[in-house]
Amino acid sequence: MSKSVIVLGLESSCDDTAAAVVRRDPTGQTEILSSIVRTQTSLHADFGGVVPEIAARAHAEILDHCVEEALTQAKTPLSLIDGIAVTSGPGLIGGVVSGVMCAKGLSAALGIPLYGVNHLAGHALTPRLTDDIPYPYLMLLVSGGHCQFLIAHGPDAFERLGGTIDDAPGEAFDKVARLVGLPQPGGPSVESAAQAGRDGTFTLPRPLLDRAGCDMSFSGLKTAVLRTRDRIVAEHGGLPSQLRADLCAEFQAAVVDVLAEKTRRALSVYLQAAPARATLCVAGGVAANTAIRSALENVSAEFDASFVAPPLSLCTDNAAMIAFAAIEQMPHRRADDLTLTARPRWPLDKTSPAMLGSGKKGAKA
Ligand code: KG4
Ligand code: ZN
């Protein structure tokens, strides 16, 4: 690469509106010049989940402000931008359309090349942005809308080893929080309640551990929490806070056990094909969970693998990862033209069949 490349990234596939400017210099060093993320959490709070129509309108209203802020903070005028990268799927379609239209407008008006980016590729490539990890590496993407093991072979070459066949773990944390009367987002509130929980008060299932392979299921676990809650309420006339904490602790322990065991299997599969020392990377909002993070770190140590978890601001949805994915992919692909469309579903591994039920709840990522 003989000159610096500067890319403006846009992200609007779920409930965060984001814009960022990322530069790669001729030596290959990459720097995030700005990363603006405006979350819509308060807009959806009363509804117990992301409302697609509200999300899409909110994205459309503030995307241009985010772009302006990202350019100002990066001290980079549009005239210096070499490419506009935008999440063009998968995700909530109205939000993705908002981003794609904004990016197309900028590209057409200014004559800047346009790059549609798979949101999941953004997450999956983040360890290269933060830690300069060489290919190949094993990735566990674990968020509110996704849960899958991927081998990243290259900027646009991903092999899916398995994933959830129904809910994603973050979605399960959010639903469990609702079931036991804790605030959204459920992950942090369930984790915090679990700290006061005692081991062994309740026993919940560890779904799909009896099935070979790396596929997972979290929907039955959530139903088991519902039944246990109903039993407690029937017996006690309510949900005493100690029993609520115990239930949260057992739920979290079940998620930890499933993720840890399936990660063992994914690492075994990965190591069969890649004799060199493995690296396990994790991304997505659920990676913020201390118990999950430390379980994954321990599993990595069992396999003498390195463990990489990007800082939380880059694990969760952001536009720097989208700009970076475009920079990684540029040498291997062409720019898109104005026929670029928003794709609600867009599997990363083109050879792997779509998972039954995955993403039905309206894919977050
Ligand atoms: O990656 P992310 O910010 O957004 C998308 O899913 O697109 O992940 C959000 C999800 C939510 O479901 C949230 O409850 C979960 O990550 N989460 C956690 C924790 N912090 C956030 N889950 C478990 N433990 C946490 N500490
Ligand atoms: Zn995401």
Coordinates of C-alpha atoms and ligand atoms in Angstrom, one line a residue:
M1 CA 0.0 0.0 0.0
S2 CA 1.7 3.2 -1.1
K3 CA -0.6 5.8 0.5
S4 CA -2.8 6.1 3.6
V5 CA -6.4 4.9 3.2
I6 CA -9.1 6.7 5.2
V7 CA -12.6 5.2 5.4
L8 CA -15.8 6.6 6.8
G9 CA -17.9 3.8 8.3
L10 CA -21.7 3.8 9.0
E11 CA -23.6 1.3 11.2
S12 CA -27.3 1.2 11.8
S13 CA -28.3 -2.5 11.8
C14 CA -29.9 -2.7 15.3
D15 CA -30.4 0.0 18.0
D16 CA -27.1 1.9 17.8
T17 CA -26.5 4.6 15.3
A18 CA -22.7 4.9 14.6
A19 CA -20.2 6.6 12.4
A20 CA -16.4 6.4 12.5
V21 CA -13.3 7.3 10.6
V22 CA -10.5 4.8 10.4
R23 CA -7.1 5.3 8.7
R24 CA -4.6 2.7 7.6
D25 CA -1.1 4.1 6.9
P26 CA 1.2 2.8 4.2
T27 CA 3.0 0.6 6.8
G28 CA -0.2 -1.2 7.5
Q29 CA -0.8 0.4 10.9
T30 CA -4.4 1.2 11.5
E31 CA -5.8 4.0 13.7
I32 CA -9.4 4.8 14.7
L33 CA -9.6 8.6 14.2
S34 CA -13.1 8.8 15.6
S35 CA -15.9 6.5 16.7
I36 CA -19.3 7.9 17.5
V37 CA -22.0 5.6 18.9
R38 CA -25.5 6.9 19.8
T39 CA -27.6 4.2 21.4
Q40 CA -31.4 4.1 21.2
T41 CA -31.9 2.1 24.4
S42 CA -34.2 4.7 26.0
L43 CA -36.4 4.9 22.9
H44 CA -37.2 1.1 23.2
A45 CA -37.2 0.8 27.0
D46 CA -41.0 0.9 27.4
F47 CA -41.4 -1.9 24.8
G48 CA -39.2 -4.6 26.3
G49 CA -37.2 -4.9 23.1
V50 CA -36.1 -3.1 19.9
V51 CA -39.0 -1.9 17.9
P52 CA -37.8 -2.0 14.2
E53 CA -39.9 0.9 13.0
I54 CA -38.8 3.2 15.8
A55 CA -35.2 2.1 15.3
A56 CA -35.3 2.9 11.6
R57 CA -36.7 6.3 12.0
A58 CA -34.3 7.2 14.8
H59 CA -31.3 6.1 12.6
A60 CA -32.6 8.2 9.7
E61 CA -32.9 11.2 11.9
I62 CA -29.4 11.2 13.4
L63 CA -27.1 9.4 11.0
D64 CA -26.0 12.6 9.3
H65 CA -25.3 14.2 12.6
C66 CA -23.2 11.2 13.6
V67 CA -21.3 11.5 10.3
E68 CA -20.6 15.1 10.9
E69 CA -19.5 14.5 14.4
A70 CA -17.2 11.6 13.3
L71 CA -15.6 13.8 10.6
T72 CA -15.1 16.7 13.0
Q73 CA -13.6 14.6 15.8
A74 CA -11.3 12.9 13.2
K75 CA -10.3 16.4 11.9
T76 CA -10.9 14.9 8.5
P77 CA -13.0 16.6 5.8
L78 CA -15.0 14.5 3.4
S79 CA -12.5 15.5 0.6
L80 CA -9.9 13.3 2.3
I81 CA -12.2 10.2 2.6
D82 CA -11.2 7.4 0.2
G83 CA -14.2 5.1 0.8
I84 CA -17.6 5.0 2.5
A85 CA -18.3 1.7 4.3
V86 CA -21.8 0.8 5.4
T87 CA -23.4 -2.1 7.1
S88 CA -25.6 -3.5 4.3
G89 CA -26.8 -6.5 6.3
P90 CA -27.7 -8.6 8.2
G91 CA -30.0 -6.7 10.6
L92 CA -33.3 -5.0 11.1
I93 CA -34.1 -4.1 7.5
G94 CA -35.4 -0.5 8.1
G95 CA -32.2 0.4 10.0
V96 CA -29.9 -1.2 7.4
V97 CA -31.8 0.7 4.6
S98 CA -31.3 4.0 6.5
G99 CA -27.5 3.4 6.6
V100 CA -27.3 2.3 3.0
M101 CA -29.3 5.3 1.7
C102 CA -27.1 7.7 3.7
A103 CA -23.9 6.1 2.4
K104 CA -25.2 6.0 -1.2
G105 CA -26.1 9.7 -1.0
L106 CA -22.6 10.6 0.2
S107 CA -21.0 8.4 -2.4
A108 CA -23.0 9.6 -5.3
A109 CA -22.8 13.3 -4.3
L110 CA -19.0 13.3 -3.7
G111 CA -17.8 10.5 -6.0
I112 CA -16.4 8.5 -3.2
P113 CA -16.3 4.7 -3.6
L114 CA -19.0 2.8 -1.7
Y115 CA -18.4 -0.5 0.2
G116 CA -21.3 -2.6 1.6
V117 CA -20.0 -4.6 4.6
N118 CA -21.4 -7.6 6.4
H119 CA -22.0 -6.5 10.0
L120 CA -20.8 -9.9 11.2
A121 CA -17.6 -9.5 9.3
G122 CA -17.1 -6.3 11.2
H123 CA -17.4 -8.1 14.5
A124 CA -15.3 -11.1 13.3
L125 CA -12.4 -8.9 12.0
T126 CA -12.2 -6.6 15.1
P127 CA -9.4 -8.7 16.7
R128 CA -7.2 -7.6 13.8
L129 CA -8.1 -4.0 14.4
T130 CA -7.4 -4.1 18.1
D131 CA -4.7 -6.8 18.5
D132 CA -3.3 -7.3 14.9
I133 CA -4.1 -11.0 15.2
P134 CA -2.8 -13.0 12.1
Y135 CA -5.2 -15.2 10.1
P136 CA -6.5 -17.8 10.8
Y137 CA -8.1 -17.5 14.2
L138 CA -11.1 -18.9 15.9
M139 CA -13.9 -16.4 16.8
L140 CA -16.9 -16.8 19.1
L141 CA -19.4 -14.1 18.2
V142 CA -21.8 -13.8 21.1
S143 CA -24.3 -11.0 21.2
G144 CA -28.0 -10.1 21.6
G145 CA -28.8 -11.5 18.1
H146 CA -26.0 -13.9 17.2
C147 CA -24.0 -16.7 18.6
Q148 CA -21.6 -18.6 16.3
F149 CA -18.1 -20.1 16.1
L150 CA -16.2 -19.0 13.0
I151 CA -12.7 -19.6 11.7
A152 CA -11.5 -16.4 10.1
H153 CA -9.3 -17.5 7.2
G154 CA -9.2 -14.1 5.6
P155 CA -11.0 -10.7 5.3
D156 CA -13.9 -12.4 3.4
A157 CA -13.3 -16.1 4.1
F158 CA -15.1 -17.4 7.2
E159 CA -15.9 -21.0 8.1
R160 CA -18.8 -21.5 10.4
L161 CA -18.3 -24.4 12.9
G162 CA -21.7 -24.1 14.6
G163 CA -24.0 -21.7 16.4
T164 CA -27.3 -21.3 18.1
I165 CA -30.3 -23.0 16.6
D166 CA -32.7 -20.5 18.3
D167 CA -32.0 -17.6 20.7
A168 CA -28.7 -15.9 21.1
P169 CA -27.3 -15.8 24.7
G170 CA -27.8 -12.0 25.0
E171 CA -31.4 -12.4 24.0
A172 CA -31.8 -15.1 26.7
F173 CA -30.2 -12.8 29.3
D174 CA -32.7 -10.0 28.2
K175 CA -35.7 -12.3 28.4
V176 CA -34.6 -13.8 31.8
A177 CA -34.3 -10.2 33.1
R178 CA -37.9 -9.5 32.0
L179 CA -39.1 -12.8 33.6
V180 CA -37.6 -12.0 37.0
G181 CA -38.4 -8.2 36.9
L182 CA -34.9 -6.8 36.3
P183 CA -34.2 -3.8 34.0
Q184 CA -33.0 -4.0 30.3
P185 CA -30.5 -4.6 29.0
G186 CA -30.8 -7.9 30.8
G187 CA -27.1 -9.0 30.6
P188 CA -25.6 -6.6 33.1
S189 CA -28.7 -6.7 35.5
V190 CA -28.8 -10.5 35.5
E191 CA -25.0 -10.7 36.0
S192 CA -25.2 -8.2 38.9
A193 CA -28.1 -10.1 40.6
A194 CA -26.2 -13.4 40.1
Q195 CA -23.4 -12.1 42.3
A196 CA -25.5 -12.5 45.4
G197 CA -26.8 -15.9 44.2
R198 CA -26.1 -19.2 46.0
D199 CA -25.0 -22.3 44.1
G200 CA -27.3 -25.3 44.1
T201 CA -30.7 -23.8 45.0
F202 CA -32.0 -24.5 41.5
T203 CA -30.9 -26.8 38.7
L204 CA -31.4 -25.7 35.1
P205 CA -30.6 -27.7 31.9
R206 CA -27.4 -27.4 29.9
P207 CA -29.1 -27.6 26.4
L208 CA -27.5 -29.6 23.6
L209 CA -24.4 -30.7 25.5
D210 CA -25.5 -34.3 24.8
R211 CA -25.4 -33.5 21.0
A212 CA -22.0 -33.7 19.2
G213 CA -20.7 -30.6 17.5
C214 CA -20.7 -26.9 18.2
D215 CA -24.4 -26.0 17.9
M216 CA -26.1 -24.5 20.8
S217 CA -29.7 -23.7 22.0
F218 CA -30.7 -21.2 24.7
S219 CA -34.5 -21.0 24.2
G220 CA -35.3 -24.0 26.4
L221 CA -33.1 -22.6 29.1
K222 CA -35.2 -19.4 29.2
T223 CA -38.4 -21.5 29.3
A224 CA -36.9 -23.5 32.3
V225 CA -36.3 -20.2 34.0
L226 CA -40.0 -19.2 33.4
R227 CA -41.2 -22.5 34.9
T228 CA -38.9 -22.2 38.0
R229 CA -40.0 -18.6 38.5
D230 CA -43.7 -19.6 38.4
R231 CA -43.0 -22.4 40.9
I232 CA -41.3 -19.9 43.3
V233 CA -44.1 -17.4 42.9
A234 CA -46.7 -20.1 43.6
E235 CA -44.9 -21.2 46.7
H236 CA -43.9 -17.8 48.1
G237 CA -46.6 -15.5 46.7
G238 CA -43.8 -13.5 44.9
L239 CA -40.2 -13.7 44.0
P240 CA -38.0 -13.1 47.1
S241 CA -34.8 -11.3 46.1
Q242 CA -32.5 -14.1 47.4
L243 CA -34.3 -16.7 45.3
R244 CA -34.2 -14.3 42.3
A245 CA -30.5 -14.0 42.8
D246 CA -30.1 -17.8 43.0
L247 CA -32.1 -18.2 39.8
C248 CA -30.0 -15.6 38.0
A249 CA -26.8 -17.3 39.2
E250 CA -28.0 -20.8 38.0
F251 CA -29.1 -19.3 34.6
Q252 CA -25.7 -17.6 34.2
A253 CA -23.9 -20.8 35.2
A254 CA -25.8 -22.8 32.6
V255 CA -24.9 -20.3 29.9
V256 CA -21.2 -20.4 31.0
D257 CA -21.2 -24.2 31.0
V258 CA -22.7 -24.4 27.5
L259 CA -20.4 -21.8 26.0
A260 CA -17.3 -23.3 27.7
E261 CA -18.0 -26.9 26.5
K262 CA -18.9 -25.8 23.0
T263 CA -15.8 -23.7 22.8
R264 CA -13.7 -26.7 23.8
R265 CA -15.3 -28.6 20.9
A266 CA -14.7 -25.7 18.5
L267 CA -11.1 -25.4 19.6
S268 CA -10.6 -29.2 19.0
V269 CA -12.0 -28.9 15.5
Y270 CA -9.9 -25.8 14.8
L271 CA -6.7 -27.4 16.1
Q272 CA -7.2 -30.5 13.9
A273 CA -6.9 -28.3 10.8
A274 CA -4.4 -25.7 12.2
P275 CA -1.5 -27.2 13.9
A276 CA 0.0 -23.9 14.9
R277 CA -0.9 -22.3 18.3
A278 CA -4.5 -21.3 18.2
T279 CA -6.0 -17.9 19.1
L280 CA -9.6 -17.7 20.4
C281 CA -11.2 -14.3 20.0
V282 CA -14.5 -13.3 21.4
A283 CA -16.8 -10.3 20.4
G284 CA -20.3 -9.2 21.0
G285 CA -22.0 -7.6 24.0
V286 CA -22.2 -10.9 26.0
A287 CA -18.4 -10.9 26.0
A288 CA -18.8 -8.2 28.7
N289 CA -19.9 -10.9 31.2
T290 CA -17.1 -11.5 33.6
A291 CA -18.0 -15.2 34.3
I292 CA -18.3 -15.9 30.6
R293 CA -15.0 -14.1 29.8
S294 CA -13.1 -15.9 32.5
A295 CA -14.5 -19.3 31.5
L296 CA -13.4 -18.8 27.9
E297 CA -10.0 -17.7 29.1
N298 CA -9.7 -20.9 31.1
V299 CA -10.8 -23.0 28.2
S300 CA -8.2 -21.3 26.0
A301 CA -5.5 -22.1 28.6
E302 CA -6.6 -25.8 28.6
F303 CA -5.7 -25.8 24.8
D304 CA -2.6 -23.6 25.2
A305 CA -4.4 -21.1 23.0
S306 CA -4.2 -17.3 23.2
F307 CA -7.3 -15.5 24.3
V308 CA -8.2 -12.1 22.8
A309 CA -11.2 -10.0 23.8
P310 CA -11.3 -6.5 22.3
P311 CA -12.3 -3.7 24.6
L312 CA -16.0 -3.5 25.2
S313 CA -16.5 -0.4 23.1
L314 CA -15.3 -2.4 20.1
C315 CA -17.0 -5.7 21.1
T316 CA -20.4 -4.1 20.9
D317 CA -21.9 -2.4 17.8
N318 CA -19.8 0.4 16.4
A319 CA -18.9 1.8 13.0
A320 CA -15.1 1.6 13.4
M321 CA -15.3 -2.2 12.8
I322 CA -17.3 -1.5 9.6
A323 CA -14.8 0.9 8.3
F324 CA -12.0 -1.4 9.3
A325 CA -13.6 -4.4 7.6
A326 CA -13.8 -2.4 4.3
I327 CA -10.1 -1.5 4.6
E328 CA -9.2 -5.2 5.1
Q329 CA -11.4 -6.2 2.2
M330 CA -10.4 -3.5 -0.3
P331 CA -7.4 -5.3 -1.8
H332 CA -9.6 -8.3 -2.5
R333 CA -12.9 -6.8 -3.8
R334 CA -14.4 -4.1 -5.9
A335 CA -16.4 -1.2 -4.6
D336 CA -20.2 -1.4 -4.8
D337 CA -22.3 0.8 -7.0
L338 CA -25.6 2.4 -6.4
T339 CA -27.4 -0.9 -6.8
L340 CA -26.2 -1.9 -3.4
T341 CA -29.2 -3.3 -1.4
A342 CA -29.9 -3.9 2.3
R343 CA -29.9 -7.6 3.2
P344 CA -31.9 -8.7 6.3
R345 CA -30.0 -12.0 6.2
W346 CA -26.5 -12.5 5.1
P347 CA -24.6 -15.5 6.4
L348 CA -20.8 -15.0 6.6
D349 CA -20.0 -18.6 5.6
K350 CA -21.5 -18.9 2.1
T351 CA -21.1 -22.7 2.2
S352 CA -22.8 -23.4 5.5
P353 CA -26.6 -23.9 5.5
A354 CA -28.7 -21.3 7.3
M355 CA -29.5 -22.4 10.9
L356 CA -33.1 -23.4 11.5
G357 CA -34.7 -20.6 13.5
S358 CA -31.7 -18.4 13.7
G359 CA -32.4 -14.7 13.5
K360 CA -36.2 -15.1 13.5
K361 CA -36.6 -12.7 16.4
G362 CA -35.2 -9.9 14.2
A363 CA -31.5 -10.2 14.0
K364 CA -29.4 -8.0 16.1
A365 CA -25.8 -8.7 15.8
Ligands
KG4_1 O1 -23.3 -6.8 20.7 P1 -24.4 -6.0 21.4 O2 -24.1 -4.7 22.1 O3 -25.7 -5.8 20.5 C1 -26.3 -6.6 19.7 O4 -26.7 -7.7 20.1 O5 -26.3 -6.2 18.5 O6 -25.0 -7.0 22.6 C2 -26.1 -6.7 23.4 C3 -26.4 -7.9 24.2 C4 -27.7 -7.7 25.0 O7 -28.5 -8.8 24.8 C5 -27.1 -7.6 26.4 O8 -28.1 -8.1 27.4 C6 -25.9 -8.5 26.3 O9 -25.3 -8.2 25.1 N1 -25.0 -8.1 27.4 C7 -24.6 -9.0 28.4 C8 -23.8 -8.3 29.3 N2 -23.7 -7.0 28.8 C9 -24.4 -7.0 27.7 N3 -24.9 -10.3 28.5 C10 -24.4 -10.9 29.6 N4 -23.7 -10.3 30.6 C11 -23.3 -9.0 30.4 N5 -22.6 -8.4 31.3
ZN2 ZN -23.4 -6.5 16.3

